[in-house]
mmCIF file of C-alpha atoms in Angstrom:
data_model
loop_
_atom_site.group_PDB
_atom_site.id
_atom_site.type_symbol
_atom_site.label_atom_id
_atom_site.label_comp_id
_atom_site.label_asym_id
_atom_site.label_seq_id
_atom_site.Cartn_x
_atom_site.Cartn_y
_atom_site.Cartn_z
ATOM 1 C CA MET A 2 0.000 0.000 0.000
ATOM 2 C CA GLN A 3 1.412 3.382 -0.967
ATOM 3 C CA HIS A 4 0.932 6.393 1.277
ATOM 4 C CA ALA A 5 1.603 10.069 0.679
ATOM 5 C CA VAL A 6 5.092 11.063 1.785
ATOM 6 C CA LYS A 7 4.989 13.651 4.547
ATOM 7 C CA GLU A 8 7.330 16.620 4.447
ATOM 8 C CA ASP A 9 7.500 17.019 8.239
ATOM 9 C CA ILE A 10 7.991 13.779 10.143
ATOM 10 C CA THR A 11 8.595 15.428 13.529
ATOM 11 C CA ARG A 12 4.838 15.604 14.197
ATOM 12 C CA ILE A 13 1.752 13.605 13.274
ATOM 13 C CA ASN A 14 -0.679 15.426 10.987
ATOM 14 C CA ASP A 15 -3.805 13.956 9.404
ATOM 15 C CA GLY A 16 -4.040 16.593 6.662
ATOM 16 C CA SER A 17 -7.275 18.058 8.019
ATOM 17 C CA GLN A 18 -8.153 21.510 9.293
ATOM 18 C CA ARG A 19 -9.222 20.150 12.664
ATOM 19 C CA PRO A 20 -7.761 21.941 15.685
ATOM 20 C CA PRO A 21 -4.634 20.293 17.130
ATOM 21 C CA ARG A 22 -5.763 17.480 19.377
ATOM 22 C CA LEU A 23 -4.761 14.939 21.971
ATOM 23 C CA GLU A 24 -5.582 11.307 21.232
ATOM 24 C CA VAL A 25 -5.396 8.759 24.028
ATOM 25 C CA HIS A 26 -4.258 5.356 22.806
ATOM 26 C CA GLN A 27 -3.698 1.993 24.457
ATOM 27 C CA SER A 28 -0.601 -0.177 24.224
ATOM 28 C CA MET A 29 -1.294 -3.703 23.035
ATOM 29 C CA TRP A 30 1.580 -4.870 25.251
ATOM 30 C CA ALA A 31 -0.462 -3.491 28.150
ATOM 31 C CA MET A 32 -3.356 -5.772 27.150
ATOM 32 C CA MET A 33 -1.349 -8.916 27.935
ATOM 33 C CA SER A 34 -2.595 -11.208 30.704
ATOM 34 C CA LEU A 35 -5.778 -9.248 31.434
ATOM 35 C CA GLY A 36 -8.070 -12.271 31.388
ATOM 36 C CA PRO A 37 -9.170 -14.268 34.458
ATOM 37 C CA GLU A 38 -6.178 -15.288 36.589
ATOM 38 C CA GLY A 39 -3.775 -13.657 34.143
ATOM 39 C CA THR A 40 -4.911 -15.481 31.012
ATOM 40 C CA GLU A 41 -4.928 -13.930 27.537
ATOM 41 C CA LEU A 42 -8.042 -12.322 26.129
ATOM 42 C CA PRO A 43 -8.974 -13.122 22.507
ATOM 43 C CA LEU A 44 -7.606 -10.523 20.077
ATOM 44 C CA GLU A 45 -11.007 -9.169 19.094
ATOM 45 C CA GLU A 46 -12.035 -8.840 22.737
ATOM 46 C CA LYS A 47 -8.950 -6.703 23.307
ATOM 47 C CA PHE A 48 -9.907 -4.458 20.402
ATOM 48 C CA GLU A 49 -13.495 -4.229 21.602
ATOM 49 C CA ARG A 50 -12.464 -3.340 25.129
ATOM 50 C CA ILE A 51 -10.067 -0.645 23.906
ATOM 51 C CA ALA A 52 -12.643 0.950 21.617
ATOM 52 C CA ASP A 53 -15.498 0.777 24.131
ATOM 53 C CA ALA A 54 -13.344 2.574 26.715
ATOM 54 C CA GLY A 55 -12.912 5.530 24.351
ATOM 55 C CA PHE A 56 -9.323 4.970 23.244
ATOM 56 C CA THR A 57 -8.826 6.023 19.632
ATOM 57 C CA GLY A 58 -5.697 4.096 18.721
ATOM 58 C CA ILE A 59 -3.317 1.244 19.473
ATOM 59 C CA LEU A 60 0.460 1.097 19.798
ATOM 60 C CA ALA A 61 1.905 -2.334 18.985
ATOM 61 C CA ARG A 62 4.597 -4.249 17.189
ATOM 62 C CA VAL A 63 3.894 -5.104 13.563
ATOM 63 C CA PRO A 64 1.748 -8.255 13.717
ATOM 64 C CA GLU A 65 3.104 -11.534 12.422
ATOM 65 C CA ALA A 66 2.317 -12.117 8.748
ATOM 66 C CA HIS A 67 -0.401 -14.693 9.487
ATOM 67 C CA ASP A 68 -2.211 -12.234 11.803
ATOM 68 C CA ARG A 69 -2.097 -9.094 9.651
ATOM 69 C CA GLU A 70 -5.409 -9.529 7.854
ATOM 70 C CA ASP A 71 -7.179 -9.923 11.209
ATOM 71 C CA TRP A 72 -5.444 -6.817 12.521
ATOM 72 C CA LYS A 73 -6.369 -4.743 9.486
ATOM 73 C CA ARG A 74 -9.985 -5.892 9.735
ATOM 74 C CA LEU A 75 -10.205 -5.109 13.459
ATOM 75 C CA LEU A 76 -8.505 -1.715 13.175
ATOM 76 C CA LYS A 77 -11.031 -0.748 10.522
ATOM 77 C CA GLN A 78 -14.017 -2.271 12.344
ATOM 78 C CA TYR A 79 -13.251 -0.477 15.611
ATOM 79 C CA GLU A 80 -11.968 2.704 13.917
ATOM 80 C CA LEU A 81 -8.623 2.640 15.720
ATOM 81 C CA SER A 82 -5.397 4.195 14.488
ATOM 82 C CA PHE A 83 -2.154 2.241 14.549
ATOM 83 C CA GLY A 84 1.287 3.278 15.783
ATOM 84 C CA THR A 85 4.150 0.799 15.679
ATOM 85 C CA HIS A 86 7.050 -0.143 17.946
ATOM 86 C CA CYS A 87 10.497 -0.595 16.436
ATOM 87 C CA PHE A 88 13.716 -1.762 18.119
ATOM 88 C CA PRO A 89 16.504 -0.838 15.683
ATOM 89 C CA PHE A 90 20.184 -1.525 16.254
ATOM 90 C CA GLN A 91 20.973 -0.114 12.813
ATOM 91 C CA ALA A 92 19.262 1.791 10.029
ATOM 92 C CA SER A 93 18.483 -1.362 8.059
ATOM 93 C CA ASP A 94 16.361 -2.595 10.995
ATOM 94 C CA LEU A 95 14.091 0.417 10.597
ATOM 95 C CA SER A 96 13.951 -0.098 6.814
ATOM 96 C CA THR A 97 12.826 -3.684 7.343
ATOM 97 C CA HIS A 98 10.268 -2.588 9.923
ATOM 98 C CA LEU A 99 8.770 -0.018 7.564
ATOM 99 C CA GLN A 100 8.547 -2.564 4.757
ATOM 100 C CA GLN A 101 6.717 -4.988 7.036
ATOM 101 C CA ALA A 102 4.341 -2.291 8.259
ATOM 102 C CA ASN A 103 3.693 -0.753 4.850
ATOM 103 C CA GLU A 104 0.338 -2.473 4.404
ATOM 104 C CA PHE A 105 -1.009 -0.653 7.471
ATOM 105 C CA GLU A 106 -2.079 2.974 7.668
ATOM 106 C CA MET A 107 0.667 3.758 10.162
ATOM 107 C CA LEU A 108 0.234 6.864 12.283
ATOM 108 C CA TYR A 109 3.876 6.923 13.412
ATOM 109 C CA VAL A 110 6.867 4.799 14.414
ATOM 110 C CA ASN A 111 8.105 4.716 18.002
ATOM 111 C CA ALA A 112 11.743 3.602 18.199
ATOM 112 C CA GLN A 113 13.587 2.151 21.154
ATOM 113 C CA ALA A 114 17.040 2.522 19.625
ATOM 114 C CA ALA A 115 19.531 0.037 21.000
ATOM 115 C CA ASP A 116 21.442 -0.109 23.037
ATOM 116 C CA SER A 117 22.766 1.721 26.104
ATOM 117 C CA PHE A 118 26.362 0.833 25.202
ATOM 118 C CA VAL A 119 26.135 2.764 21.922
ATOM 119 C CA VAL A 120 27.387 6.209 22.929
ATOM 120 C CA ASP A 121 28.908 9.462 21.714
ATOM 121 C CA GLU A 122 29.538 9.693 17.967
ATOM 122 C CA ASP A 123 28.296 6.157 17.284
ATOM 123 C CA ALA A 124 24.983 7.035 18.937
ATOM 124 C CA ALA A 125 24.720 10.312 17.031
ATOM 125 C CA GLN A 126 25.369 8.566 13.728
ATOM 126 C CA LEU A 127 22.721 5.925 14.467
ATOM 127 C CA LEU A 128 20.111 8.554 15.306
ATOM 128 C CA ASP A 129 20.881 10.469 12.109
ATOM 129 C CA ALA A 130 20.719 7.305 10.021
ATOM 130 C CA LEU A 131 17.366 6.295 11.515
ATOM 131 C CA TYR A 132 15.931 9.729 10.837
ATOM 132 C CA ALA A 133 17.163 9.601 7.231
ATOM 133 C CA VAL A 134 15.344 6.294 6.668
ATOM 134 C CA ALA A 135 12.106 7.589 8.193
ATOM 135 C CA LYS A 136 12.381 10.820 6.188
ATOM 136 C CA THR A 137 12.718 8.877 2.942
ATOM 137 C CA GLN A 138 9.494 7.028 3.787
ATOM 138 C CA GLY A 139 7.725 10.129 5.085
ATOM 139 C CA THR A 140 6.825 8.363 8.346
ATOM 140 C CA PRO A 141 6.556 10.362 11.600
ATOM 141 C CA PHE A 142 9.426 9.033 13.686
ATOM 142 C CA PHE A 143 10.002 9.471 17.419
ATOM 143 C CA VAL A 144 12.763 8.090 19.643
ATOM 144 C CA GLU A 145 11.550 6.796 22.985
ATOM 145 C CA THR A 146 13.270 7.963 26.174
ATOM 146 C CA HIS A 147 13.980 4.545 27.644
ATOM 147 C CA ARG A 148 16.592 3.083 29.976
ATOM 148 C CA GLY A 149 18.747 0.340 28.552
ATOM 149 C CA LYS A 150 18.600 2.002 25.143
ATOM 150 C CA ILE A 151 20.514 4.727 23.352
ATOM 151 C CA THR A 152 18.534 7.181 25.498
ATOM 152 C CA GLN A 153 19.750 5.535 28.705
ATOM 153 C CA ASP A 154 19.994 8.733 30.758
ATOM 154 C CA LEU A 155 18.944 12.364 30.774
ATOM 155 C CA ILE A 156 22.376 13.860 30.196
ATOM 156 C CA ARG A 157 23.290 11.906 27.072
ATOM 157 C CA THR A 158 19.761 12.176 25.631
ATOM 158 C CA VAL A 159 19.691 15.959 25.906
ATOM 159 C CA ALA A 160 23.150 16.052 24.320
ATOM 160 C CA TYR A 161 21.743 14.297 21.235
ATOM 161 C CA THR A 162 19.342 17.192 20.656
ATOM 162 C CA LYS A 163 22.188 19.627 19.940
ATOM 163 C CA ASN A 164 22.184 20.514 16.234
ATOM 164 C CA ARG A 165 19.323 18.076 15.608
ATOM 165 C CA PRO A 166 16.099 20.085 15.322
ATOM 166 C CA HIS A 167 14.456 17.033 13.736
ATOM 167 C CA LEU A 168 15.012 14.797 16.783
ATOM 168 C CA ARG A 169 11.680 14.277 18.506
ATOM 169 C CA PHE A 170 10.854 12.015 21.410
ATOM 170 C CA THR A 171 8.233 9.684 22.706
ATOM 171 C CA LEU A 172 8.390 10.903 26.281
ATOM 172 C CA ASP A 173 8.530 8.188 28.947
ATOM 173 C CA LEU A 174 9.942 9.796 32.070
ATOM 174 C CA SER A 175 9.214 6.743 34.212
ATOM 175 C CA HIS A 176 12.575 5.305 33.174
ATOM 176 C CA TYR A 177 14.549 8.371 34.235
ATOM 177 C CA VAL A 178 12.748 8.708 37.561
ATOM 178 C CA LEU A 179 13.526 5.070 38.333
ATOM 179 C CA ALA A 180 17.084 4.975 36.985
ATOM 180 C CA GLY A 181 17.976 8.228 38.748
ATOM 181 C CA GLU A 182 16.131 7.306 41.956
ATOM 182 C CA MET A 183 14.344 10.643 41.667
ATOM 183 C CA THR A 184 11.802 10.193 44.423
ATOM 184 C CA GLU A 185 12.381 13.817 45.390
ATOM 185 C CA ARG A 186 12.355 16.628 42.857
ATOM 186 C CA GLN A 187 15.931 17.309 41.768
ATOM 187 C CA GLU A 188 16.976 20.792 40.708
ATOM 188 C CA LYS A 189 19.787 19.505 38.494
ATOM 189 C CA ALA A 190 17.471 17.164 36.611
ATOM 190 C CA GLU A 191 14.659 19.602 35.956
ATOM 191 C CA PRO A 192 16.339 21.709 33.186
ATOM 192 C CA LEU A 193 17.241 18.502 31.373
ATOM 193 C CA ILE A 194 13.678 17.224 31.657
ATOM 194 C CA GLN A 195 12.369 20.534 30.345
ATOM 195 C CA ALA A 196 14.638 20.194 27.308
ATOM 196 C CA LEU A 197 12.992 16.854 26.523
ATOM 197 C CA LEU A 198 9.488 18.171 27.146
ATOM 198 C CA GLN A 199 10.112 20.733 24.410
ATOM 199 C CA ARG A 200 10.942 17.930 21.954
ATOM 200 C CA THR A 201 7.964 15.711 22.785
ATOM 201 C CA SER A 202 5.767 14.425 19.928
ATOM 202 C CA ALA A 203 4.171 11.515 21.816
ATOM 203 C CA ILE A 204 3.804 10.551 25.469
ATOM 204 C CA HIS A 205 3.867 7.163 27.155
ATOM 205 C CA GLY A 206 1.708 7.082 30.244
ATOM 206 C CA ARG A 207 3.298 5.262 33.134
ATOM 207 C CA ILE A 208 4.133 6.586 36.599
ATOM 208 C CA SER A 209 7.197 5.355 38.457
ATOM 209 C CA SER A 210 9.027 6.138 41.657
ATOM 210 C CA GLY A 211 12.705 5.992 42.547
ATOM 211 C CA GLU A 212 12.251 2.308 43.415
ATOM 212 C CA GLN A 213 9.549 0.916 41.119
ATOM 213 C CA ILE A 214 8.932 1.298 37.386
ATOM 214 C CA GLN A 215 5.142 1.088 37.703
ATOM 215 C CA VAL A 216 3.368 2.284 40.811
ATOM 216 C CA ASP A 217 -0.265 2.126 41.894
ATOM 217 C CA ILE A 218 -1.798 5.419 40.761
ATOM 218 C CA ARG A 219 -4.314 5.388 43.614
ATOM 219 C CA GLN A 220 -1.603 5.193 46.291
ATOM 220 C CA SER A 221 1.054 7.500 44.836
ATOM 221 C CA SER A 222 -0.493 10.952 44.820
ATOM 222 C CA ALA A 223 2.825 12.843 45.008
ATOM 223 C CA MET A 224 4.259 11.020 41.983
ATOM 224 C CA VAL A 225 0.976 11.343 40.086
ATOM 225 C CA GLU A 226 1.061 15.092 40.619
ATOM 226 C CA ARG A 227 4.654 15.353 39.462
ATOM 227 C CA PHE A 228 4.106 13.343 36.294
ATOM 228 C CA ALA A 229 0.900 15.250 35.561
ATOM 229 C CA ASP A 230 2.849 18.517 35.779
ATOM 230 C CA TRP A 231 5.468 17.225 33.332
ATOM 231 C CA TRP A 232 2.859 15.918 30.891
ATOM 232 C CA THR A 233 0.907 19.168 31.049
ATOM 233 C CA GLN A 234 4.042 21.179 30.300
ATOM 234 C CA ALA A 235 4.955 18.878 27.397
ATOM 235 C CA MET A 236 1.470 19.419 25.986
ATOM 236 C CA ARG A 237 1.876 23.191 26.289
ATOM 237 C CA TYR A 238 5.166 23.119 24.410
ATOM 238 C CA TRP A 239 3.578 20.926 21.741
ATOM 239 C CA LEU A 240 0.555 23.212 21.391
ATOM 240 C CA ALA A 241 2.792 26.256 20.964
ATOM 241 C CA GLU A 242 4.041 24.803 17.655
ATOM 242 C CA ALA A 243 0.891 22.940 16.618
ATOM 243 C CA LYS A 244 -0.879 23.370 13.281
ATOM 244 C CA PRO A 245 -4.352 22.309 12.123
ATOM 245 C CA GLY A 246 -4.526 18.532 11.826
ATOM 246 C CA ASP A 247 -1.728 17.848 14.312
ATOM 247 C CA ILE A 248 -2.175 14.897 16.694
ATOM 248 C CA LEU A 249 -0.411 14.266 20.009
ATOM 249 C CA PRO A 250 -0.720 10.599 21.056
ATOM 250 C CA PHE A 251 -0.783 9.771 24.755
ATOM 251 C CA VAL A 252 -0.327 6.014 25.089
ATOM 252 C CA CYS A 253 -1.365 4.266 28.294
ATOM 253 C CA GLU A 254 1.430 1.727 28.636
ATOM 254 C CA LEU A 255 1.115 -0.271 31.830
ATOM 255 C CA GLY A 256 3.077 -3.465 31.394
ATOM 256 C CA PRO A 257 2.463 -6.933 32.812
ATOM 257 C CA ALA A 258 4.880 -8.457 35.341
ATOM 258 C CA PRO A 259 7.706 -7.778 35.963
ATOM 259 C CA TYR A 260 6.659 -4.157 35.324
ATOM 260 C CA ALA A 261 3.508 -4.802 37.309
ATOM 261 C CA ILE A 262 4.123 -5.605 40.966
ATOM 262 C CA THR A 263 2.963 -9.066 42.033
ATOM 263 C CA GLY A 264 2.313 -10.733 45.359
ATOM 264 C CA LEU A 265 3.765 -13.987 46.636
ATOM 265 C CA ASN A 266 1.100 -15.864 44.695
ATOM 266 C CA GLY A 267 2.299 -14.304 41.425
ATOM 267 C CA GLN A 268 -0.870 -12.274 40.953
ATOM 268 C CA GLU A 269 -0.677 -8.570 40.155
ATOM 269 C CA LEU A 270 -1.496 -6.296 43.075
ATOM 270 C CA THR A 271 -3.414 -3.802 40.950
ATOM 271 C CA ASP A 272 -6.122 -4.012 38.308
ATOM 272 C CA ARG A 273 -4.035 -2.921 35.325
ATOM 273 C CA TRP A 274 -7.058 -2.192 33.125
ATOM 274 C CA GLU A 275 -8.615 -0.004 35.812
ATOM 275 C CA GLN A 276 -5.290 1.803 36.146
ATOM 276 C CA ALA A 277 -5.169 2.376 32.377
ATOM 277 C CA LEU A 278 -8.572 4.037 32.535
ATOM 278 C CA LEU A 279 -7.357 6.256 35.373
ATOM 279 C CA LEU A 280 -4.335 7.212 33.267
ATOM 280 C CA LYS A 281 -6.617 8.042 30.346
ATOM 281 C CA GLN A 282 -8.650 10.324 32.578
ATOM 282 C CA LEU A 283 -5.487 11.951 33.923
ATOM 283 C CA ALA A 284 -4.170 12.597 30.403
ATOM 284 C CA GLU A 285 -7.420 14.283 29.438
ATOM 285 C CA GLU A 286 -7.258 16.459 32.541
ATOM 286 C CA CYS A 287 -3.672 17.449 31.698
ATOM 287 C CA TRP A 288 -4.795 18.436 28.205
ATOM 288 C CA LYS A 289 -7.481 20.712 29.611
ATOM 289 C CA ARG A 290 -4.899 22.331 31.869
ATOM 290 C CA ALA A 291 -2.445 22.732 28.984
ATOM 291 C CA LYS A 292 -4.965 24.578 26.855
#
């Protein structure tokens, strides 16, 4: 399937004259093990649940070849957009990913560029090569802020932005809060975080602490407030540059164990679907504040 090549791949734009808007999406990874006693729900039931809850899109890996027709049918049936995950070690990995995903109406590509041991000039060259591939295809392309990847820490990630106005991020600050043990607000970290907020083109919704990657939203009011402030500011920066037809995806991305905390019996201690709905509500409240 051939799609129109976009001139600007630093933002998502649907070509309409609609006011710039937030869309709250759900991660398909976050739909794992949501059935009774941690079993898997049927694929269509996952789609139905996502759509009925008011999510407007899905973020997922490109489905296996034998599942793609089902995915295309369900995306159309439930009127859900589709963003894809990519895990490139080199530019050719992204090229292959785009070829595999070409039959879908892809909204954007989210890249976890590997790995944390690729640093300095090697990292800069990889980022530039990935952008060049995405630019050739005209696919909105965002690099996820993620520990264990090329964006391992705040300092090196902000350094990548120098002389790269095209570098845009999928903002997931949960990794930096955890990796930096930032339970308390840190003055040295805040300017670096602000630099990333200004480059945000998508947001991953997960709240962490300095000890846990995924905390219970109902019991972590201080961390919820801090993340909500960051997300609201990122939305304000995004709106300041927004044009008609622009879309900012907020993806609720609450992972199964070991991201989710479990008890001695192996069962998760929170209702991850309920938490996703709370995150959706929080994102919508942040958007109202940002405007």
